[in-house]
Coordinates of C-alpha atoms in Angstrom, one line a residue:
Chain A
M1 CA 74.3 42.5 -167.9
F2 CA 74.6 38.7 -166.1
T3 CA 71.7 39.8 -164.0
S4 CA 71.4 36.2 -164.5
L5 CA 74.5 35.1 -162.8
V6 CA 73.2 36.9 -159.5
D7 CA 69.1 35.8 -160.3
N8 CA 70.4 32.1 -161.2
P9 CA 73.8 30.7 -159.8
Q10 CA 72.6 28.2 -162.9
V11 CA 73.1 30.1 -165.4
L12 CA 76.5 28.5 -166.7
D13 CA 74.4 25.1 -166.7
Q14 CA 72.1 27.1 -168.5
W15 CA 74.5 27.8 -171.3
F16 CA 75.1 24.2 -171.6
N17 CA 71.8 22.6 -171.5
P18 CA 69.1 25.5 -172.4
Q19 CA 66.6 22.6 -173.7
K20 CA 67.3 20.8 -169.5
T21 CA 67.5 23.7 -167.5
P22 CA 65.2 24.2 -165.9
V23 CA 63.4 21.1 -165.6
V24 CA 59.8 23.1 -165.2
G25 CA 58.6 24.1 -168.8
E26 CA 57.9 22.7 -172.4
K27 CA 59.5 23.0 -175.2
P28 CA 58.8 26.5 -177.5
D29 CA 57.9 25.8 -181.3
Y30 CA 60.9 24.9 -183.2
R31 CA 60.4 29.1 -184.6
F32 CA 60.6 30.7 -181.3
S33 CA 64.2 28.9 -180.8
L34 CA 65.6 30.0 -184.1
A35 CA 63.8 33.0 -184.3
N36 CA 65.8 33.8 -180.9
E37 CA 69.4 31.2 -182.5
R38 CA 69.2 33.7 -185.4
T39 CA 69.4 37.0 -183.1
F40 CA 72.1 35.1 -181.0
L41 CA 74.1 35.0 -184.4
A42 CA 73.4 38.4 -185.5
W43 CA 75.0 39.5 -181.8
I44 CA 77.9 36.8 -182.5
R45 CA 78.4 39.1 -186.3
T46 CA 78.3 42.3 -184.7
A47 CA 80.9 40.8 -181.5
L48 CA 83.3 39.6 -185.1
A49 CA 82.8 43.1 -186.6
L50 CA 83.8 45.4 -184.0
L51 CA 87.3 42.7 -183.6
A52 CA 87.2 43.9 -187.7
G53 CA 87.1 46.9 -186.4
G54 CA 90.0 47.0 -183.6
L55 CA 91.9 44.6 -186.4
A56 CA 91.9 47.0 -188.8
C57 CA 92.6 50.2 -186.5
A58 CA 96.0 48.9 -185.4
Q59 CA 97.0 47.7 -188.4
F60 CA 95.8 50.5 -190.9
L61 CA 96.3 54.0 -188.5
P62 CA 98.8 56.4 -188.5
P63 CA 100.7 57.0 -185.8
L64 CA 98.0 58.9 -183.7
P65 CA 98.6 62.6 -182.4
I66 CA 98.2 61.1 -178.1
A67 CA 100.6 58.7 -177.4
H68 CA 99.2 55.3 -178.3
L69 CA 96.4 56.7 -178.8
R70 CA 95.2 53.7 -181.5
E71 CA 96.6 51.2 -179.4
G72 CA 93.3 51.6 -177.0
I73 CA 91.2 52.1 -179.4
A74 CA 92.6 49.2 -181.0
I75 CA 92.0 47.2 -178.3
A76 CA 89.5 48.9 -177.0
L77 CA 87.0 47.3 -179.3
L78 CA 88.3 44.0 -179.3
L79 CA 87.2 44.0 -175.4
L80 CA 84.1 44.8 -176.3
G81 CA 83.7 42.5 -178.9
G82 CA 84.4 39.8 -176.6
V83 CA 82.4 41.5 -174.4
V84 CA 80.0 41.3 -176.6
A85 CA 79.8 37.5 -177.3
L86 CA 79.6 36.7 -174.1
R87 CA 76.3 38.2 -173.4
A88 CA 74.7 36.4 -176.8
V89 CA 74.7 33.4 -175.3
D90 CA 73.8 34.8 -172.2
H91 CA 71.2 36.5 -173.4
W92 CA 70.3 33.1 -176.1
A93 CA 70.3 32.0 -173.7
R94 CA 67.7 33.7 -170.8
T95 CA 65.9 33.9 -173.9
E96 CA 65.0 30.0 -174.3
R97 CA 64.5 29.8 -170.4
A98 CA 61.4 32.4 -170.5
M99 CA 60.0 31.1 -173.6
R100 CA 59.9 27.7 -171.9
L101 CA 58.3 28.9 -168.7
G102 CA 56.2 30.7 -171.2
A103 CA 58.0 33.9 -169.0
D104 CA 58.0 37.7 -170.5
L105 CA 61.2 38.0 -172.5
P106 CA 64.2 39.5 -171.4
K107 CA 64.6 42.9 -171.1
S108 CA 68.3 44.1 -171.6
R109 CA 70.3 48.3 -171.6
F110 CA 73.2 46.6 -173.2
P111 CA 72.1 47.9 -176.2
A112 CA 71.7 51.0 -175.5
I113 CA 75.0 51.2 -173.0
L114 CA 76.6 49.4 -176.5
A115 CA 75.7 52.8 -178.2
L116 CA 76.7 54.7 -176.8
V117 CA 79.3 53.4 -175.9
V118 CA 80.6 53.4 -180.4
A119 CA 79.5 56.8 -180.2
F120 CA 81.4 58.5 -177.4
G121 CA 84.4 56.7 -179.0
A122 CA 84.2 57.8 -182.6
L123 CA 83.7 61.2 -180.2
L124 CA 87.6 60.9 -179.7
L125 CA 88.2 60.1 -182.8
V126 CA 87.0 62.9 -184.1
V127 CA 89.2 64.7 -181.6
A128 CA 91.8 63.1 -182.5
V129 CA 92.0 63.9 -186.6
V130 CA 90.5 67.5 -185.1
I131 CA 93.5 68.1 -182.9
K132 CA 95.9 66.7 -185.4
A133 CA 94.9 68.6 -188.3
A134 CA 94.9 71.3 -186.4
G135 CA 98.7 71.0 -185.3
Chain B
M1 CA 55.2 17.8 -192.9
T2 CA 55.3 21.2 -190.6
V3 CA 54.1 23.8 -192.7
D4 CA 56.5 26.4 -192.1
P5 CA 55.9 29.3 -194.1
G6 CA 58.7 31.3 -192.6
A7 CA 61.4 29.5 -194.0
S8 CA 63.1 29.6 -190.1
A9 CA 64.4 26.7 -191.2
E10 CA 66.2 27.5 -194.0
R11 CA 66.8 31.0 -193.4
T12 CA 69.3 30.1 -189.6
R13 CA 71.7 28.5 -191.4
L14 CA 71.8 30.9 -194.1
A15 CA 72.8 33.3 -191.0
W16 CA 75.6 30.0 -189.7
R17 CA 76.8 30.2 -192.5
R18 CA 77.0 34.0 -193.3
T19 CA 78.6 34.6 -189.1
G20 CA 81.1 32.1 -190.8
L21 CA 82.0 34.6 -193.6
S22 CA 81.8 37.3 -191.1
A23 CA 84.8 35.0 -189.3
A24 CA 86.7 35.1 -191.9
A25 CA 87.8 38.5 -192.4
V26 CA 88.8 38.0 -189.1
A27 CA 90.5 35.6 -189.1
L28 CA 92.3 37.4 -192.8
L29 CA 93.1 40.4 -190.5
A30 CA 94.5 38.3 -187.5
V31 CA 96.5 36.7 -189.7
R32 CA 98.6 39.4 -192.0
P33 CA 100.6 39.8 -189.5
A34 CA 102.3 36.8 -190.2
F35 CA 103.3 38.2 -194.1
S36 CA 105.1 41.6 -192.4
P37 CA 109.4 41.2 -192.5
A38 CA 109.5 41.6 -189.0
A39 CA 107.0 38.5 -187.8
G40 CA 108.1 36.4 -185.1
P41 CA 107.5 33.2 -183.9
G42 CA 104.8 34.9 -181.1
T43 CA 102.8 37.0 -183.9
Y44 CA 103.2 32.9 -186.9
L45 CA 100.7 31.0 -183.3
M46 CA 98.7 33.9 -183.3
A47 CA 97.5 32.9 -187.6
A48 CA 98.0 29.6 -186.8
G49 CA 95.3 29.5 -184.0
A50 CA 92.7 32.2 -185.4
L51 CA 93.0 29.2 -188.4
A52 CA 92.4 27.1 -186.1
G53 CA 90.1 29.3 -184.8
W54 CA 88.0 29.7 -188.0
A55 CA 88.5 25.7 -189.2
A56 CA 86.8 25.3 -185.6
L57 CA 83.6 28.0 -186.3
V58 CA 82.8 26.3 -190.0
A59 CA 83.0 23.2 -188.9
L60 CA 80.7 24.2 -186.0
A61 CA 78.1 25.4 -188.7
Y62 CA 77.9 22.6 -190.7
R63 CA 77.4 20.5 -188.0
R64 CA 74.1 22.8 -186.7
A65 CA 73.3 22.7 -190.7
R66 CA 72.7 18.9 -190.1
G67 CA 70.2 19.7 -187.3
L68 CA 68.3 22.0 -189.0
A69 CA 67.5 19.3 -191.9
L70 CA 66.1 17.2 -190.5
D71 CA 62.2 17.7 -190.1
P72 CA 60.7 18.9 -187.1
P73 CA 64.1 21.2 -187.5
R74 CA 65.6 20.7 -183.5
P75 CA 66.4 23.9 -181.3
G76 CA 70.4 24.8 -181.3
E77 CA 72.1 24.3 -177.8
R78 CA 75.7 23.1 -176.8
T79 CA 77.2 24.5 -180.5
I80 CA 75.4 27.7 -180.1
T81 CA 77.4 28.3 -176.7
A82 CA 80.9 26.8 -178.3
Y83 CA 80.5 29.3 -181.4
A84 CA 80.5 32.2 -178.3
G85 CA 83.2 30.6 -176.6
I86 CA 85.1 29.9 -179.3
T87 CA 84.0 34.2 -180.9
V88 CA 85.0 34.5 -177.6
A89 CA 88.7 32.8 -177.4
F90 CA 89.2 35.7 -181.1
A91 CA 88.8 38.5 -178.8
I92 CA 91.6 37.8 -176.0
L93 CA 93.8 35.9 -179.6
A94 CA 93.7 39.0 -181.1
T95 CA 94.1 41.9 -178.0
V96 CA 97.3 39.7 -177.7
L97 CA 98.8 40.3 -181.1
V98 CA 97.9 44.0 -180.7
T99 CA 99.8 44.2 -178.0
L100 CA 102.6 41.9 -179.1

């Protein structure tokens, strides 16, 4: 997910000054940069949705049969939201850099991992609801 | 005048706006516990932090809209990193709020 942190130690500088680093490469068509920016914003909305879901779990769910499961789900969703936001800015900076260099756009397993984590969480909640209904 | 039949600047401006609206939902959920009779000073502090963070996000989006109104539009730079940073701060604030 954060492979660029290993590959490229100036990645933090890249987050803040994507137009200046690297010195090589040239400015892409602004429409491509704006498309990259909208993708970033879509990921930020995903992060915000996870945060809203986490807060809603903590505030609106009744206590679940497994002790602290409600708080656990809420905190997992909130931390996942934070990770999604961090990964959003990292992916945006890497895409910007690739476009400047005319390289292939960065590939990522993150969407698949996020989907699996969310599916696992949903399954966990289904099990909790079934246990509650049976007991 | 640049020809841009895809209206990318306008679509980007609207994307900033709906992201701000999503952030409003999170901020309101973070403020909600402050209205409970059992609310303590920590809850009030988190509510104030959430509203300040939301105001900062909206201000950043307005600042960005000015860059998008130029011809040709300027691509986002540090505004984007700041926006992600404030979203991460929201995640930390909400985690503290849930564990209070």
